[in-house]
mmCIF file of C-alpha atoms in Angstrom:
data_model
loop_
_atom_site.group_PDB
_atom_site.id
_atom_site.type_symbol
_atom_site.label_atom_id
_atom_site.label_comp_id
_atom_site.label_asym_id
_atom_site.label_seq_id
_atom_site.Cartn_x
_atom_site.Cartn_y
_atom_site.Cartn_z
ATOM 1 C CA MET I 722 -6.427 -9.776 -46.618
ATOM 2 C CA ASP I 723 -6.574 -7.260 -49.485
ATOM 3 C CA ARG I 724 -9.925 -6.359 -50.910
ATOM 4 C CA PRO I 725 -10.808 -8.434 -53.974
ATOM 5 C CA ASN I 726 -10.825 -6.692 -57.328
ATOM 6 C CA ASP I 727 -13.897 -6.328 -59.541
ATOM 7 C CA ALA I 728 -13.102 -9.401 -61.636
ATOM 8 C CA THR I 729 -12.749 -11.529 -58.507
ATOM 9 C CA LEU I 730 -16.074 -10.253 -57.174
ATOM 10 C CA ARG I 731 -17.765 -11.097 -60.478
ATOM 11 C CA VAL I 732 -16.313 -14.628 -60.425
ATOM 12 C CA MET I 733 -17.636 -15.123 -56.891
ATOM 13 C CA GLU I 734 -21.066 -13.680 -57.691
ATOM 14 C CA ASP I 735 -21.417 -15.723 -60.881
ATOM 15 C CA GLY I 736 -20.283 -18.900 -59.165
ATOM 16 C CA LEU I 737 -22.517 -18.356 -56.161
ATOM 17 C CA SER I 738 -25.583 -17.687 -58.294
ATOM 18 C CA ASP I 739 -25.305 -21.196 -59.769
ATOM 19 C CA LEU I 740 -24.074 -22.961 -56.652
ATOM 20 C CA THR I 741 -26.212 -25.687 -55.090
ATOM 21 C CA GLY I 742 -25.785 -28.016 -52.159
ATOM 22 C CA LYS I 743 -26.840 -31.647 -52.213
ATOM 23 C CA GLY I 744 -27.693 -33.954 -49.355
ATOM 24 C CA GLU I 745 -29.110 -37.430 -48.849
ATOM 25 C CA ALA I 746 -30.620 -39.399 -46.008
ATOM 26 C CA ALA I 747 -32.417 -42.688 -45.391
ATOM 27 C CA ASP I 748 -29.963 -44.685 -47.510
ATOM 28 C CA ALA I 749 -30.257 -42.163 -50.372
ATOM 29 C CA MET I 750 -34.038 -42.591 -50.541
ATOM 30 C CA ILE I 751 -34.352 -38.890 -49.662
ATOM 31 C CA GLN I 752 -32.405 -36.322 -51.695
ATOM 32 C CA ALA I 753 -32.386 -32.575 -51.135
ATOM 33 C CA VAL I 754 -30.950 -29.710 -53.183
ATOM 34 C CA THR I 755 -30.499 -26.189 -51.790
ATOM 35 C CA ASP I 756 -29.500 -22.909 -53.443
ATOM 36 C CA SER I 757 -26.518 -20.762 -52.473
ATOM 37 C CA ALA I 758 -28.557 -19.145 -49.699
ATOM 38 C CA GLY I 759 -29.450 -22.535 -48.209
ATOM 39 C CA ARG I 760 -33.075 -22.468 -49.379
ATOM 40 C CA LEU I 761 -34.589 -25.770 -50.411
ATOM 41 C CA LEU I 762 -34.929 -26.054 -54.199
ATOM 42 C CA LYS I 763 -35.800 -29.700 -54.650
ATOM 43 C CA LEU I 764 -36.751 -32.652 -52.504
ATOM 44 C CA THR I 765 -36.895 -36.129 -54.026
ATOM 45 C CA LEU I 766 -38.464 -39.036 -52.158
ATOM 46 C CA ASN I 767 -38.244 -42.672 -53.093
ATOM 47 C CA PRO I 768 -41.754 -44.097 -52.546
ATOM 48 C CA ARG I 769 -40.282 -46.630 -50.094
ATOM 49 C CA VAL I 770 -39.710 -43.848 -47.527
ATOM 50 C CA MET I 771 -43.463 -43.759 -46.998
ATOM 51 C CA ARG I 772 -43.061 -47.011 -45.064
ATOM 52 C CA MET I 773 -41.266 -45.089 -42.299
ATOM 53 C CA ASP I 774 -43.197 -43.840 -39.319
ATOM 54 C CA SER I 775 -43.908 -40.102 -39.460
ATOM 55 C CA GLN I 776 -41.364 -39.152 -36.779
ATOM 56 C CA LYS I 777 -38.511 -41.025 -38.474
ATOM 57 C CA LEU I 778 -39.499 -39.642 -41.885
ATOM 58 C CA ALA I 779 -39.475 -36.092 -40.514
ATOM 59 C CA GLU I 780 -36.021 -36.628 -38.973
ATOM 60 C CA GLU I 781 -34.621 -38.032 -42.222
ATOM 61 C CA LEU I 782 -36.112 -35.175 -44.264
ATOM 62 C CA CYS I 783 -34.474 -32.637 -41.961
ATOM 63 C CA LEU I 784 -31.189 -34.528 -42.134
ATOM 64 C CA ALA I 785 -31.174 -34.501 -45.949
ATOM 65 C CA VAL I 786 -31.843 -30.753 -46.022
ATOM 66 C CA GLN I 787 -29.180 -30.046 -43.390
ATOM 67 C CA ARG I 788 -26.653 -32.092 -45.346
ATOM 68 C CA ALA I 789 -27.504 -30.158 -48.506
ATOM 69 C CA GLN I 790 -27.043 -26.869 -46.656
ATOM 70 C CA LEU I 791 -23.684 -27.999 -45.263
ATOM 71 C CA ASP I 792 -22.612 -29.126 -48.725
ATOM 72 C CA GLY I 793 -23.605 -25.740 -50.117
ATOM 73 C CA GLU I 794 -21.608 -23.969 -47.420
ATOM 74 C CA ARG I 795 -18.574 -26.155 -48.167
ATOM 75 C CA ARG I 796 -18.880 -25.416 -51.881
ATOM 76 C CA THR I 797 -19.232 -21.707 -51.125
ATOM 77 C CA ARG I 798 -16.042 -21.766 -49.048
ATOM 78 C CA GLU I 799 -14.211 -23.549 -51.871
ATOM 79 C CA LEU I 800 -15.449 -21.096 -54.506
ATOM 80 C CA VAL I 801 -14.614 -18.028 -52.444
ATOM 81 C CA GLY I 802 -11.258 -19.494 -51.445
ATOM 82 C CA GLU I 803 -10.363 -20.217 -55.073
ATOM 83 C CA ALA I 804 -11.439 -16.742 -56.190
ATOM 84 C CA LEU I 805 -9.484 -15.025 -53.413
ATOM 85 C CA GLY I 806 -6.513 -17.358 -53.594
ATOM 86 C CA SER I 807 -6.784 -18.053 -49.861
ATOM 87 C CA PRO I 808 -9.246 -19.697 -47.479
ATOM 88 C CA ALA I 809 -12.685 -18.113 -47.335
ATOM 89 C CA PRO I 810 -12.969 -15.480 -44.615
ATOM 90 C CA GLY I 811 -15.023 -15.929 -41.475
ATOM 91 C CA ASN I 812 -18.159 -17.897 -40.877
ATOM 92 C CA LEU I 813 -20.263 -18.264 -44.008
ATOM 93 C CA THR I 814 -23.288 -19.764 -42.274
ATOM 94 C CA ASP I 815 -25.086 -16.406 -42.361
ATOM 95 C CA ARG I 816 -25.422 -16.213 -46.117
ATOM 96 C CA ALA I 817 -27.374 -12.939 -46.068
ATOM 97 C CA GLN I 818 -24.531 -11.315 -44.144
ATOM 98 C CA PHE I 819 -22.019 -12.812 -46.592
ATOM 99 C CA TRP I 820 -23.912 -11.447 -49.630
ATOM 100 C CA ASP I 821 -24.240 -8.049 -47.960
ATOM 101 C CA GLY I 822 -20.498 -8.050 -47.299
ATOM 102 C CA LEU I 823 -19.764 -9.032 -50.879
ATOM 103 C CA ARG I 824 -22.020 -6.248 -52.186
ATOM 104 C CA GLY I 825 -20.346 -3.807 -49.796
ATOM 105 C CA LEU I 826 -16.928 -4.770 -51.126
ATOM 106 C CA ARG I 827 -18.104 -4.269 -54.680
ATOM 107 C CA GLU I 828 -19.685 -0.892 -53.909
ATOM 108 C CA SER I 829 -16.515 0.197 -52.116
ATOM 109 C CA PHE I 830 -14.427 -0.889 -55.092
ATOM 110 C CA ASP I 831 -16.723 0.899 -57.549
ATOM 111 C CA GLN I 832 -16.589 4.094 -55.453
ATOM 112 C CA SER I 833 -12.803 3.894 -55.248
ATOM 113 C CA MET I 834 -12.518 3.466 -59.007
ATOM 114 C CA THR I 835 -14.891 6.388 -59.651
ATOM 115 C CA GLU I 836 -12.799 8.614 -57.383
ATOM 116 C CA ARG I 837 -9.606 7.550 -59.144
ATOM 117 C CA VAL I 838 -11.078 8.202 -62.601
ATOM 118 C CA GLU I 839 -12.213 11.653 -61.478
ATOM 119 C CA LYS I 840 -8.763 12.387 -60.042
ATOM 120 C CA VAL I 841 -7.060 11.356 -63.289
ATOM 121 C CA ALA I 842 -9.533 13.474 -65.297
ATOM 122 C CA ARG I 843 -8.759 16.525 -63.119
ATOM 123 C CA ARG I 844 -5.026 15.998 -63.580
ATOM 124 C CA LEU I 845 -5.461 15.712 -67.336
ATOM 125 C CA GLN I 846 -7.428 19.000 -67.333
ATOM 126 C CA ASP I 847 -4.628 20.655 -65.366
ATOM 127 C CA LEU I 848 -2.161 19.577 -68.058
ATOM 128 C CA ASP I 849 -4.105 21.402 -70.768
#
């Protein structure tokens, strides 16, 4: 796959900064929202969940968060796939690695463009 251009990287970064994942459990009495890195942003509990025993409540809380994280990963794959025009590359479960890779691509692109601008400037000087 070709390296994405700067505009594509910006679309991905902008989209990922606003991306959230949502998950539910316990018949929608527990709702979780995670950010693009999979961190929990919000947890909403219907008061009726307090009737559950502590073990079951803990399991359902974890399930809601895991579902939100999976939803966020799915949305990330869709966003990246749309921006690249092809399916998202590799395993996106390690979001830190993904962000580092995305930053690396952008830095590589920026360096390449700087080198090209310098090369064009040198050629223009040679023409004078």
